[in-house]
XYZ file of N, CA and C in Angstrom:
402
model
N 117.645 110.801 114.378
C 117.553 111.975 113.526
C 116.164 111.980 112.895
N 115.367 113.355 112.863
C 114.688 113.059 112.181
C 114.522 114.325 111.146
N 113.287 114.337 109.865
C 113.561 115.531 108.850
C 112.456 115.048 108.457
N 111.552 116.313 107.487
C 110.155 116.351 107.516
C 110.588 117.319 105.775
N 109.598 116.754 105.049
C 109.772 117.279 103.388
C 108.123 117.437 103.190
N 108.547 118.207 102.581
C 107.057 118.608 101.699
C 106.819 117.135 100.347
N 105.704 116.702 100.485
C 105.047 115.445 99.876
C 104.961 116.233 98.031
N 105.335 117.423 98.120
C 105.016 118.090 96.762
C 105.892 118.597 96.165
N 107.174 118.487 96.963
C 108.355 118.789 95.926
C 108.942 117.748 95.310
N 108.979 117.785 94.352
C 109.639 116.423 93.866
C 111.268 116.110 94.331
N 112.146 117.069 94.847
C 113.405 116.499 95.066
C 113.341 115.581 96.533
N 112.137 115.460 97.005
C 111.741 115.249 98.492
C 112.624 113.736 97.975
N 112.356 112.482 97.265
C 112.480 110.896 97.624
C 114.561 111.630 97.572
N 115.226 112.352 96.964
C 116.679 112.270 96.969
C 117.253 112.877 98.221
N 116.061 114.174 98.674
C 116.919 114.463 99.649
C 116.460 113.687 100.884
N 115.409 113.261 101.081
C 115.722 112.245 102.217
C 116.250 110.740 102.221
N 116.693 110.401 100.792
C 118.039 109.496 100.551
C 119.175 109.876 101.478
N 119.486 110.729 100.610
C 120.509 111.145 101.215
C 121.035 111.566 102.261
N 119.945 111.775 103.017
C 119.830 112.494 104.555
C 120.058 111.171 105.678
N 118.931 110.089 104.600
C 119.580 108.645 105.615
C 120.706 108.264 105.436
N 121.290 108.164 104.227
C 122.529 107.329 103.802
C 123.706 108.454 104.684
N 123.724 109.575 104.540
C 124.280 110.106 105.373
C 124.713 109.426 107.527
N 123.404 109.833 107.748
C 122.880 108.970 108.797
C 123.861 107.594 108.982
N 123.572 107.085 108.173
C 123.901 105.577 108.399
C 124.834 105.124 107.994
N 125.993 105.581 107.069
C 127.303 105.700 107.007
C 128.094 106.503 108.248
N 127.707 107.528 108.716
C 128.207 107.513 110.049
C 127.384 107.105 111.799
N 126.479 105.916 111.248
C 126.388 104.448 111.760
C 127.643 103.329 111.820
N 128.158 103.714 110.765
C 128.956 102.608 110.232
C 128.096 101.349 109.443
N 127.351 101.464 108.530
C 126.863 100.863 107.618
C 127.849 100.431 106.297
N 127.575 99.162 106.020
C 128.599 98.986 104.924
C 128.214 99.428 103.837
N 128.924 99.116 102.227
C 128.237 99.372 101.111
C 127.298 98.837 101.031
N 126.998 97.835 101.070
C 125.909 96.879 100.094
C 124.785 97.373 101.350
N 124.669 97.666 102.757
C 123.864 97.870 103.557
C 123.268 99.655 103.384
N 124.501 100.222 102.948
C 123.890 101.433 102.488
C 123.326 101.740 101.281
N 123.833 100.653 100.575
C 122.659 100.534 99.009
C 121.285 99.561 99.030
N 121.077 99.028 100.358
C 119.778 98.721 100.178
C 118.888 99.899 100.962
N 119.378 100.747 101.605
C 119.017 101.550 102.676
C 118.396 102.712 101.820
N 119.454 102.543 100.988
C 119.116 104.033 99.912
C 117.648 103.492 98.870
N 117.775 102.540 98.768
C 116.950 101.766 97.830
C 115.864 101.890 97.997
N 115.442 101.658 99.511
C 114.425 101.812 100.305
C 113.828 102.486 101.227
N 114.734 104.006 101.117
C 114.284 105.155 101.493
C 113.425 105.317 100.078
N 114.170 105.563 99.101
C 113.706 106.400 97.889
C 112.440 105.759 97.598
N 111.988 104.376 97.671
C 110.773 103.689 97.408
C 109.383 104.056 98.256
N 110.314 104.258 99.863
C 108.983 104.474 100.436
C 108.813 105.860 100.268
N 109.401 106.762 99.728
C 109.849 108.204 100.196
C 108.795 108.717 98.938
N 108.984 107.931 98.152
C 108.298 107.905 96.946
C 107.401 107.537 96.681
N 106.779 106.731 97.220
C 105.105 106.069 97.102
C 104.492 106.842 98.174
N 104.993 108.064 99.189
C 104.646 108.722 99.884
C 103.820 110.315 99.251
N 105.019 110.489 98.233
C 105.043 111.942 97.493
C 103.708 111.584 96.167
N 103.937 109.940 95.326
C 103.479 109.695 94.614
C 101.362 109.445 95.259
N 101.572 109.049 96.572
C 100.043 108.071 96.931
C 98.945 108.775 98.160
N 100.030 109.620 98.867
C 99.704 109.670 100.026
C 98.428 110.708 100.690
N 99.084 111.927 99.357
C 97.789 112.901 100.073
C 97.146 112.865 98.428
N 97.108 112.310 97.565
C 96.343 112.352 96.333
C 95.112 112.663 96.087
N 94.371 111.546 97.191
C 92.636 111.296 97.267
C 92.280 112.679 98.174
N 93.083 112.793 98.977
C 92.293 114.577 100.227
C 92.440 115.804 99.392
N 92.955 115.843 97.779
C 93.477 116.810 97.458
C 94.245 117.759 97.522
N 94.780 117.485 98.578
C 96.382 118.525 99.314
C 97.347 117.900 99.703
N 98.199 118.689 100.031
C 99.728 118.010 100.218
C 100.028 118.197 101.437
N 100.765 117.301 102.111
C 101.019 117.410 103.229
C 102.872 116.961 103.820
N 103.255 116.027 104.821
C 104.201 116.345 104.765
C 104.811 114.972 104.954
N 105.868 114.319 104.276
C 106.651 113.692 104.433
C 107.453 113.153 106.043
N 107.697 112.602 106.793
C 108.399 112.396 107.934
C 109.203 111.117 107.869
N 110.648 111.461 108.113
C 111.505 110.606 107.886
C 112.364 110.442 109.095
N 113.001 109.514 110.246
C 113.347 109.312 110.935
C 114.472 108.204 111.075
N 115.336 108.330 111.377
C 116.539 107.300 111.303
C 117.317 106.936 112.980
N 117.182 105.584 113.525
C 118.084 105.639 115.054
C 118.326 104.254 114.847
N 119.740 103.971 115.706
C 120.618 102.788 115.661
C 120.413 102.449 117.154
N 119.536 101.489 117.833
C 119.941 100.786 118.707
C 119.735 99.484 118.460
N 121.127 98.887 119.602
C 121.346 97.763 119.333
C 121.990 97.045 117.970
N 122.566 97.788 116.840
C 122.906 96.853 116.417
C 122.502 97.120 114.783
N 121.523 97.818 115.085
C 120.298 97.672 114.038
C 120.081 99.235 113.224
N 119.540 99.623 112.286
C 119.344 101.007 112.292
C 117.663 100.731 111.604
N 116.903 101.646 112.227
C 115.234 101.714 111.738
C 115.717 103.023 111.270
N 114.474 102.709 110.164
C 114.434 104.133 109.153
C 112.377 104.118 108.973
N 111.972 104.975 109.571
C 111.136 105.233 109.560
C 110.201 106.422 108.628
N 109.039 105.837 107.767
C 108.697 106.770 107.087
C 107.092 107.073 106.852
N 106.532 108.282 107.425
C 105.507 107.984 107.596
C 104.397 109.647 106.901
N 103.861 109.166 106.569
C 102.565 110.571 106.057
C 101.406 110.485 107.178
N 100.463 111.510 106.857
C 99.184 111.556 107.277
C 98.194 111.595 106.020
N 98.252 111.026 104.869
C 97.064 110.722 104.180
C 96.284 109.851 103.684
N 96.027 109.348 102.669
C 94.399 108.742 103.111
C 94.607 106.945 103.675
N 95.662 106.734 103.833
C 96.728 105.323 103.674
C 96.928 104.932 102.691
N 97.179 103.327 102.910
C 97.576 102.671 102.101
C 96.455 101.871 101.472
N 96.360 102.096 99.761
C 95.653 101.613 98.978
C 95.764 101.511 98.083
N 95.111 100.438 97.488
C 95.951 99.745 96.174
C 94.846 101.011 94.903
N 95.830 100.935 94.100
C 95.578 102.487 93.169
C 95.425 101.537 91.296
N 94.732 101.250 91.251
C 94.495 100.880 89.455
C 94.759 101.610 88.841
N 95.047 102.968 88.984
C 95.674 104.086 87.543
C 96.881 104.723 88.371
N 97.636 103.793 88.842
C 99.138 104.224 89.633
C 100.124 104.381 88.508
N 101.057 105.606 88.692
C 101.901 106.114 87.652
C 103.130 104.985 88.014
N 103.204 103.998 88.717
C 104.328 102.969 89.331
C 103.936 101.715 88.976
N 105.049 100.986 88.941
C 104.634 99.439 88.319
C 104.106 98.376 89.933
N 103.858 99.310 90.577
C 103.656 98.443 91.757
C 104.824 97.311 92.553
N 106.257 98.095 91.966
C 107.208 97.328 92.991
C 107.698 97.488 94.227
N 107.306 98.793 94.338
C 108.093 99.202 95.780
C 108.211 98.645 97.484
N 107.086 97.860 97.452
C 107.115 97.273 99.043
C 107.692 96.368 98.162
N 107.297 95.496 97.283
C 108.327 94.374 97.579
C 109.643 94.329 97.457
N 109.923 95.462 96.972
C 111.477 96.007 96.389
C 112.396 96.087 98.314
N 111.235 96.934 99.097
C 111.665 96.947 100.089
C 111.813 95.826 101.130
N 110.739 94.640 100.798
C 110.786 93.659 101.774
C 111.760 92.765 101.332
N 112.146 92.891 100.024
C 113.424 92.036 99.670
C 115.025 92.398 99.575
N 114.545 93.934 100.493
C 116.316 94.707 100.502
C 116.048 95.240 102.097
N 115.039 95.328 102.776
C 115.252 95.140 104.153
C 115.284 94.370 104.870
N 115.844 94.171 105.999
C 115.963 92.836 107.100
C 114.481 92.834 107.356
N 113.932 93.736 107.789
C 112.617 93.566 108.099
C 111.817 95.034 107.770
N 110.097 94.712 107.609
C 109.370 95.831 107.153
C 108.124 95.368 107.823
N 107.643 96.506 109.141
C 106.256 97.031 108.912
C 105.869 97.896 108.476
N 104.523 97.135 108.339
C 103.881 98.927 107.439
C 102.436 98.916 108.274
N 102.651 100.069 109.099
C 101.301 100.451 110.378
C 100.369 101.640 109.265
N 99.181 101.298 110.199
C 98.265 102.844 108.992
C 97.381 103.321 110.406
N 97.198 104.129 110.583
C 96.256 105.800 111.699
C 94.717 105.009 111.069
N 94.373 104.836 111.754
C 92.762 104.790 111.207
C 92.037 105.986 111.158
N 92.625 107.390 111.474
C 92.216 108.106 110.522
C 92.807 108.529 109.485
N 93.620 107.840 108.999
C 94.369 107.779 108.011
C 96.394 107.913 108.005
N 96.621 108.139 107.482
C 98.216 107.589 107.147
C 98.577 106.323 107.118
N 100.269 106.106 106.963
C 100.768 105.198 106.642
C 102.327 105.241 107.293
N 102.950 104.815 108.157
C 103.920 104.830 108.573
C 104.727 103.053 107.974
N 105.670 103.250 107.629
C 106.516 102.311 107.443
C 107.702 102.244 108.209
N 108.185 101.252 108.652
C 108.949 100.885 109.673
C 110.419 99.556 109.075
N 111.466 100.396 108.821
C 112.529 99.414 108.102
C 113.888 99.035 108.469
N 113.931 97.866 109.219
C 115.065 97.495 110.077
C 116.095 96.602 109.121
N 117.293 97.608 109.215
C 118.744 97.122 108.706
C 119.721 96.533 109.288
N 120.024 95.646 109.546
C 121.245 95.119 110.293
C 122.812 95.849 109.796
N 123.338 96.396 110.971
C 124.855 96.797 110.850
C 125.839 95.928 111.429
N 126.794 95.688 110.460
C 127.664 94.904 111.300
C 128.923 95.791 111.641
N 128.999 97.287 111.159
C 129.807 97.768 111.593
C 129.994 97.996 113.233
N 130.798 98.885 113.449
C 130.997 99.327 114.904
C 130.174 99.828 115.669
N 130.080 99.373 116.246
C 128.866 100.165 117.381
C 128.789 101.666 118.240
N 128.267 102.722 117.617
C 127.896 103.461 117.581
C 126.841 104.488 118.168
N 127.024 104.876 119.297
C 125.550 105.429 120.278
C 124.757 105.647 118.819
N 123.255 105.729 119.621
C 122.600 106.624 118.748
C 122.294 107.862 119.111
N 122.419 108.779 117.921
C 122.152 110.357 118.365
C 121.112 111.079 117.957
N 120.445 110.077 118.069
C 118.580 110.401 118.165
C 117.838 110.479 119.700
């Protein structure tokens, strides 16, 4: 599945919460797997809306992607702006990757050398196995 938000509305980090947790409850994701999932949509979803197109002066667009093979569900989240860089007058306490590397099974974080930032976040399901319909 995938779904694309404007980086400038602010309801963008809930509704693509919810769009995964959706997703991934009919994965068959458990609780505690759909509360780190949610955890870590909203973080990256959010340092996306909060970081991403700041420095180019415009807004651009959010991309959010969710597929289960094997076992696993990736939740993918990625912009096109200026990447990833550490910000000294950030409106955030600077927790969010680690928030995510300590509630996902696993996290890359790739960047466009002409810029963006795609993040890459693998959840283990132990529910039922489930095609994916991506």
């Amino acid at each position: 599945m995938r779904w694309t938000y404007a980086a400038e509305d602010a309801d963008t980090p809930a509704r693509a919460r919810e769009a995964v947790r959706r997703f991934a409850l009919e994965q068959g994701a458990d609780a505690d797997t759909l509360a780190a999932i949610e955890l870590c949509v909203s973080e990256a979803v959010s340092n996306a809306v909060l970081h991403a197109y700041r420095r180019l002066g415009r807004c651009g667009p959010v991309e959010v992607e969710a597929h289960r093979p094997d076992g696993y569900l990736y939740v993918h989240v990625r912009d096109h702006g200026s990447g990833l860089r550490r910000r000294e007058d950030s409106p955030g306490l600077g927790l969010g990757l680690p928030l995510i590397t300590q509630s996902a099974t696993e996290l890359d974080i790739r960047t466009e050398v002409a810029g963006g930032t795609e993040l890459v976040m693998r959840f283990d399901l132990s529910g039922r196995a489930v095609p994916d319909a991506a």
